[in-house]
XYZ file of C-alpha atoms in Angstrom:
320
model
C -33.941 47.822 125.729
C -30.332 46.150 125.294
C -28.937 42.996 127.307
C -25.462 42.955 126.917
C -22.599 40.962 128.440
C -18.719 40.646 128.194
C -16.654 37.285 128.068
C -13.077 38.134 129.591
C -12.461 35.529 132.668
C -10.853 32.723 129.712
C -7.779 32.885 127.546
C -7.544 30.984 124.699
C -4.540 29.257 123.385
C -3.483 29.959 119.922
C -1.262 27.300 118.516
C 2.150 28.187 117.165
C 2.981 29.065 113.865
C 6.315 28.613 112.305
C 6.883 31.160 109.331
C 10.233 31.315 106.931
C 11.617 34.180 105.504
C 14.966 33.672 102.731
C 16.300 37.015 102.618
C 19.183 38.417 100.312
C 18.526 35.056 98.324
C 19.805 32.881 100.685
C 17.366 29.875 101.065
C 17.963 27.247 103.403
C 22.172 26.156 102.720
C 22.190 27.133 99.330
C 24.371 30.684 99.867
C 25.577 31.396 96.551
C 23.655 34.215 95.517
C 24.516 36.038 99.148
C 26.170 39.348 99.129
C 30.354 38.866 98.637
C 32.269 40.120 101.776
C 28.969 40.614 103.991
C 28.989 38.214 107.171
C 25.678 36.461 107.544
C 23.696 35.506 110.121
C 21.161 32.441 110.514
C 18.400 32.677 113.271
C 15.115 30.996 113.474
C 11.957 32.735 113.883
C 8.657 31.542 114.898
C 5.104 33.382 115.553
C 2.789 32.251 118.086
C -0.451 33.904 120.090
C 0.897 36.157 123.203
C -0.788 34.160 126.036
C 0.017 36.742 128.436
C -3.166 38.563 127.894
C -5.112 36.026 125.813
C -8.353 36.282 123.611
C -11.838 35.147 124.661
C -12.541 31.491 123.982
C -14.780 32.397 120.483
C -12.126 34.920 119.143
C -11.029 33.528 116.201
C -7.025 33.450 116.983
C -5.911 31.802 113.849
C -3.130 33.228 112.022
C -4.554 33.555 108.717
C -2.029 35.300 106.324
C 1.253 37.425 107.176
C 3.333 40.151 106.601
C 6.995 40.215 107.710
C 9.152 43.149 107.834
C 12.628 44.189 108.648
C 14.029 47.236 109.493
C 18.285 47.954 109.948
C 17.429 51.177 110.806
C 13.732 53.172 111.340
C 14.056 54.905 108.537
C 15.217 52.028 106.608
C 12.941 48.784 105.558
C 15.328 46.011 104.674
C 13.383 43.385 103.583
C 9.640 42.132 103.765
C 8.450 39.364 102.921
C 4.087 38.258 102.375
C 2.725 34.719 103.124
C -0.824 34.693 101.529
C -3.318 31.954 103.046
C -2.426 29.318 100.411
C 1.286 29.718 101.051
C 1.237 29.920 104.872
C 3.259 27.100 105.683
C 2.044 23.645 108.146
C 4.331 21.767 109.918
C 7.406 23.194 108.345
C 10.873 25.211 110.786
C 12.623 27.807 108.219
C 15.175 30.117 109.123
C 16.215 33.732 108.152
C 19.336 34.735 106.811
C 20.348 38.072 107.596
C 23.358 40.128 107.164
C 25.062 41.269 110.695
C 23.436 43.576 112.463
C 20.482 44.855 114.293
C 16.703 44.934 113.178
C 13.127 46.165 114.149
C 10.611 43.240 112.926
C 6.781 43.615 112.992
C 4.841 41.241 112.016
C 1.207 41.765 110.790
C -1.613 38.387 110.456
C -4.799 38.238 108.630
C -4.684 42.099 106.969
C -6.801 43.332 105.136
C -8.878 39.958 105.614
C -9.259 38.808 102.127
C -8.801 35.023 102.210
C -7.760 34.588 98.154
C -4.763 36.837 98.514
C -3.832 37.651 102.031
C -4.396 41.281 101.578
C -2.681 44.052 99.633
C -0.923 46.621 101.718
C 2.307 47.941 101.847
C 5.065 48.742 105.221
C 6.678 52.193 103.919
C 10.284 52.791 104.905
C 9.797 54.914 108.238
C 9.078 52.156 110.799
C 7.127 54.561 112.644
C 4.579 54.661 110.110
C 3.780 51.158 110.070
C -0.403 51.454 110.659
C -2.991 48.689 110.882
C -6.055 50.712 109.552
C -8.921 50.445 106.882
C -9.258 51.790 104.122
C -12.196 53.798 103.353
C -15.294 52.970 101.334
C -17.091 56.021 101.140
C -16.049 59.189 102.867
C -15.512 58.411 106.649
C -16.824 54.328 106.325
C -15.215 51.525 106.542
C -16.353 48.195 106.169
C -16.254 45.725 109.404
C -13.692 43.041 109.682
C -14.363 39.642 108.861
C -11.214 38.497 110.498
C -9.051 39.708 113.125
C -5.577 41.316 112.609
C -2.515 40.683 115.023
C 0.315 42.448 115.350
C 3.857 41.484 117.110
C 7.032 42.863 117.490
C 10.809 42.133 118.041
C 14.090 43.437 118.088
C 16.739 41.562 117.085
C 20.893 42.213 117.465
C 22.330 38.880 115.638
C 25.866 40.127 117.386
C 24.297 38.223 120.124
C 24.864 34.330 118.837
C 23.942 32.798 122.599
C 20.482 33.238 120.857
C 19.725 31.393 117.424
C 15.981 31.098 117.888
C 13.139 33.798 117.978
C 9.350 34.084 119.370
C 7.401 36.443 117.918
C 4.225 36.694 120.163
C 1.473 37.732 118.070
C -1.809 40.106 120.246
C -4.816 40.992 118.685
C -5.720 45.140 117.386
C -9.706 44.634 117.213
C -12.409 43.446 119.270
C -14.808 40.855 118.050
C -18.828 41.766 117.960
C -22.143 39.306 118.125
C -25.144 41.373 117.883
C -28.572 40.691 117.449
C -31.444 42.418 117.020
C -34.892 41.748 116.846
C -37.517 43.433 115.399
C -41.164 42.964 114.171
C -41.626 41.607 110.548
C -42.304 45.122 109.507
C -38.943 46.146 109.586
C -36.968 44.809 106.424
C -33.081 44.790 105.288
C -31.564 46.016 108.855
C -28.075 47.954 108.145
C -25.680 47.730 111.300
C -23.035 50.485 111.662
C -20.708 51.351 114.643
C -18.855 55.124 115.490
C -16.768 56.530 118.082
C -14.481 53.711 117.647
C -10.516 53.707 117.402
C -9.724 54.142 113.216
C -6.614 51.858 113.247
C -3.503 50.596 114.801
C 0.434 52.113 114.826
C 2.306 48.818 115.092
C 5.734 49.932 117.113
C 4.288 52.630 119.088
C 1.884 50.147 120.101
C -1.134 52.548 120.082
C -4.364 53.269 118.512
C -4.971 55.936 116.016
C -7.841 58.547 116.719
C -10.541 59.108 113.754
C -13.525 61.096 115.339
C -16.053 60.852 112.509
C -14.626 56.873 111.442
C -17.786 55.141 110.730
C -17.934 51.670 110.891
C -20.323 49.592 108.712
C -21.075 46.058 109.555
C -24.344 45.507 107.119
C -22.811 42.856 104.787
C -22.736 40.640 107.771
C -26.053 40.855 108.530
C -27.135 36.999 108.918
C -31.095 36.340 108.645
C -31.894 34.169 111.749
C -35.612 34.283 111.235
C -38.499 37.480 110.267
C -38.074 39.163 113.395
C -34.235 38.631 114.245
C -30.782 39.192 112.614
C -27.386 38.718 113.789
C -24.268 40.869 112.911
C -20.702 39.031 113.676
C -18.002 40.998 113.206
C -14.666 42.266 114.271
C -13.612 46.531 114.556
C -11.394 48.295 116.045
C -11.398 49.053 120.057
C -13.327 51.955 121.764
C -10.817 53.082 124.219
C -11.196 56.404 126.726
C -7.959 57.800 127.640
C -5.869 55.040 127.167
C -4.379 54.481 123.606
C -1.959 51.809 124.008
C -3.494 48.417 123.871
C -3.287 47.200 127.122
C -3.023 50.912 129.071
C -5.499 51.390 131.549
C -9.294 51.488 130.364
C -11.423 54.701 131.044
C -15.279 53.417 129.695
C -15.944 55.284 126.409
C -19.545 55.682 125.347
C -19.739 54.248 121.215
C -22.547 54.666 119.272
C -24.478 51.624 117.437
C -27.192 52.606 114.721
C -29.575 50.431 112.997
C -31.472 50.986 109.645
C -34.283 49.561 108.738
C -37.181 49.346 106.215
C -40.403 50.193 107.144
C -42.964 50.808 104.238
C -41.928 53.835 102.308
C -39.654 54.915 104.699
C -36.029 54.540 106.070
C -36.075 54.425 110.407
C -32.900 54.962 112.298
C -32.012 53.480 115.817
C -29.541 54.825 117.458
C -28.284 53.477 120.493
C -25.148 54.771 122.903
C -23.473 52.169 124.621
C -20.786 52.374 127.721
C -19.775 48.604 127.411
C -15.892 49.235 125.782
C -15.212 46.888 122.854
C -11.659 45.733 123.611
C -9.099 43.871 121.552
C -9.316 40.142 122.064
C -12.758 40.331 123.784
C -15.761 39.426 122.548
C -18.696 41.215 123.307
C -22.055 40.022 123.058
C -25.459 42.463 122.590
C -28.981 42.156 122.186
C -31.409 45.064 121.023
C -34.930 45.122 120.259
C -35.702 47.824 117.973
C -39.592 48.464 116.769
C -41.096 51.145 113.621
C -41.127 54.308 115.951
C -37.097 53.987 115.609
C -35.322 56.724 117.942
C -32.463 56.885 120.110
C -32.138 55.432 123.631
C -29.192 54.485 125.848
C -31.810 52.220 128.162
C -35.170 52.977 127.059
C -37.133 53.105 123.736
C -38.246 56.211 122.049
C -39.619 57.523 118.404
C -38.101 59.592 115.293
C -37.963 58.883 111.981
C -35.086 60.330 109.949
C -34.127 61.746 106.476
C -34.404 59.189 104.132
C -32.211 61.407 101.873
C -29.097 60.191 104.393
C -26.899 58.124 103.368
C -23.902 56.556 105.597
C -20.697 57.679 104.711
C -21.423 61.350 104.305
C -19.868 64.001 106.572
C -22.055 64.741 109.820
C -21.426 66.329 112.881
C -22.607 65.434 116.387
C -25.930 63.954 116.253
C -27.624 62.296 112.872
């Protein structure tokens, strides 16, 4: 039996944050190790939460860590620039000093969620290659999010000096996930894991990437509310149906949810297929009551145990 719901009726309002960028050496007046005979260009950029569509009132919309790049042509990265948690800056107005010309900036928060260091990954020269994704732990798994990543876009064309300041509106790539389960006190170490979801995120075309056997695994969120209930919070990536763009129109796209647990000397699986669509921004809240039979079951309960020779991360196809 599942009891789900959906918060999406509330927007949430992210406060602004103001990022700075010194590029060809030029910080703040100080121009003296610019390029000679290059004409440069001051602007103003700032990064703030794109309102327009929102995220649900316990989405976590904090702008955690950044990366900043610049392209002056698509196959061409000028300059990019990370600020890790401990150097995203409070309070502060910066500018960027570019030379003349036009750019393609996207601008990527809180990826790949580590908190020390901001994250290590790198924006390649072809612009159209730019990709929030995961990468993997084991074969086709990858591990949940434990913070949410935002993307935003801009062009700029600093010919244009009516316009000195930018806004960079950042939008969320995953969903967010509250799950709980409860089971009898039989049933020890639960494992949580998630497939048939979107495998990542191509930042200027603005749509998600396909992965068909992606599997998501949530476990090492797993928070012990009492003997017969755990909850898994989390964030992943979307489950879209025919629309991959983030905000195209939404076609409901079955995902699958599976639940391991310990039972004596044996590993049970619970598998359950669900039609609720995780979207990016949204937070969406389940409930599932799983017992020892284990099975499969899109609104009723049935029995099978499984190969306790399985392990997730290995290549399957269609049902495990």
């Amino acid at each position: 039996m599942k009891r789900m719901k959906t918060n999406i009726d509330r927007y949430g309002i992210g406060a602004c944050m103001v990022c700075a960028l010194s590029l060809a050496a030029c910080i703040d007046e100080d121009l003296s190790d610019c390029p000679t005979g290059v004409e440069m260009r001051d602007i103003t950029v700032s990064y703030q939460i794109d309102l327009q569509h929102g995220v649900d009132p316990e989405f976590d919309d904090a702008l955690h860590s950044l990366h900043l790049g610049f392209w002056n042509t698509p196959q061409s990265l000028y300059y990019d620039k990370m600020f890790a948690p401990q150097d995203m800056p409070e309070d502060l107005y910066f500018k960027v000093t570019l030379p003349m010309g036009d750019y393609d900036h996207i601008a990527v928060a809180n990826h790949n969620n580590d908190m020390v260091t901001g994250g290590v990954h790198a924006f390649g020269n072809d612009l159209s290659g730019v990709c929030v994704d995961e990468t993997p732990v084991a074969g086709d798994t990858v591990r949940a999010l434990a913070y949410a990543p935002f993307v935003g876009l801009l062009s700029l064309k600093l010919e244009n000096r009516d316009q000195e300041h930018y806004t960079v509106l950042m939008s969320p790539v995953v969903g967010k996930m509250k799950i709980r389960v409860n089971h009898p006190t039989t049933l020890a170490n639960v494992k949580c894991y998630l497939s048939q979801t979107k495998g990542g995120f191509r930042c200027w075309a603005d749509e998600y990437v396909d992965h068909d056997k992606m599997v998501t695994d949530a476990s090492g969120f797993r928070k012990t509310v009492s003997g017969q209930c755990d909850d898994f919070v989390f964030y992943c990536y979307p489950t879209l149906g025919e629309g991959v763009r983030r905000y195209a129109t939404k076609t409901t796209g079955t995902w699958k949810l599976y639940f391991y647990s310990e039972f004596e000397d044996k590993i049970i699986q619970h598998i359950f297929t669900v039609t609720e669509p995780i979207e990016a921004g949204r937070v969406l809240e389940a409930e599932f009551d799983i017992t020892e039979l284990g099975g499969e079951a899109v609104d009723i309960t049935a029995g099978v145990e499984i190969d306790t020779d399985w392990k997730p991360g290995n290549d399957y196809e269609g049902e495990m």
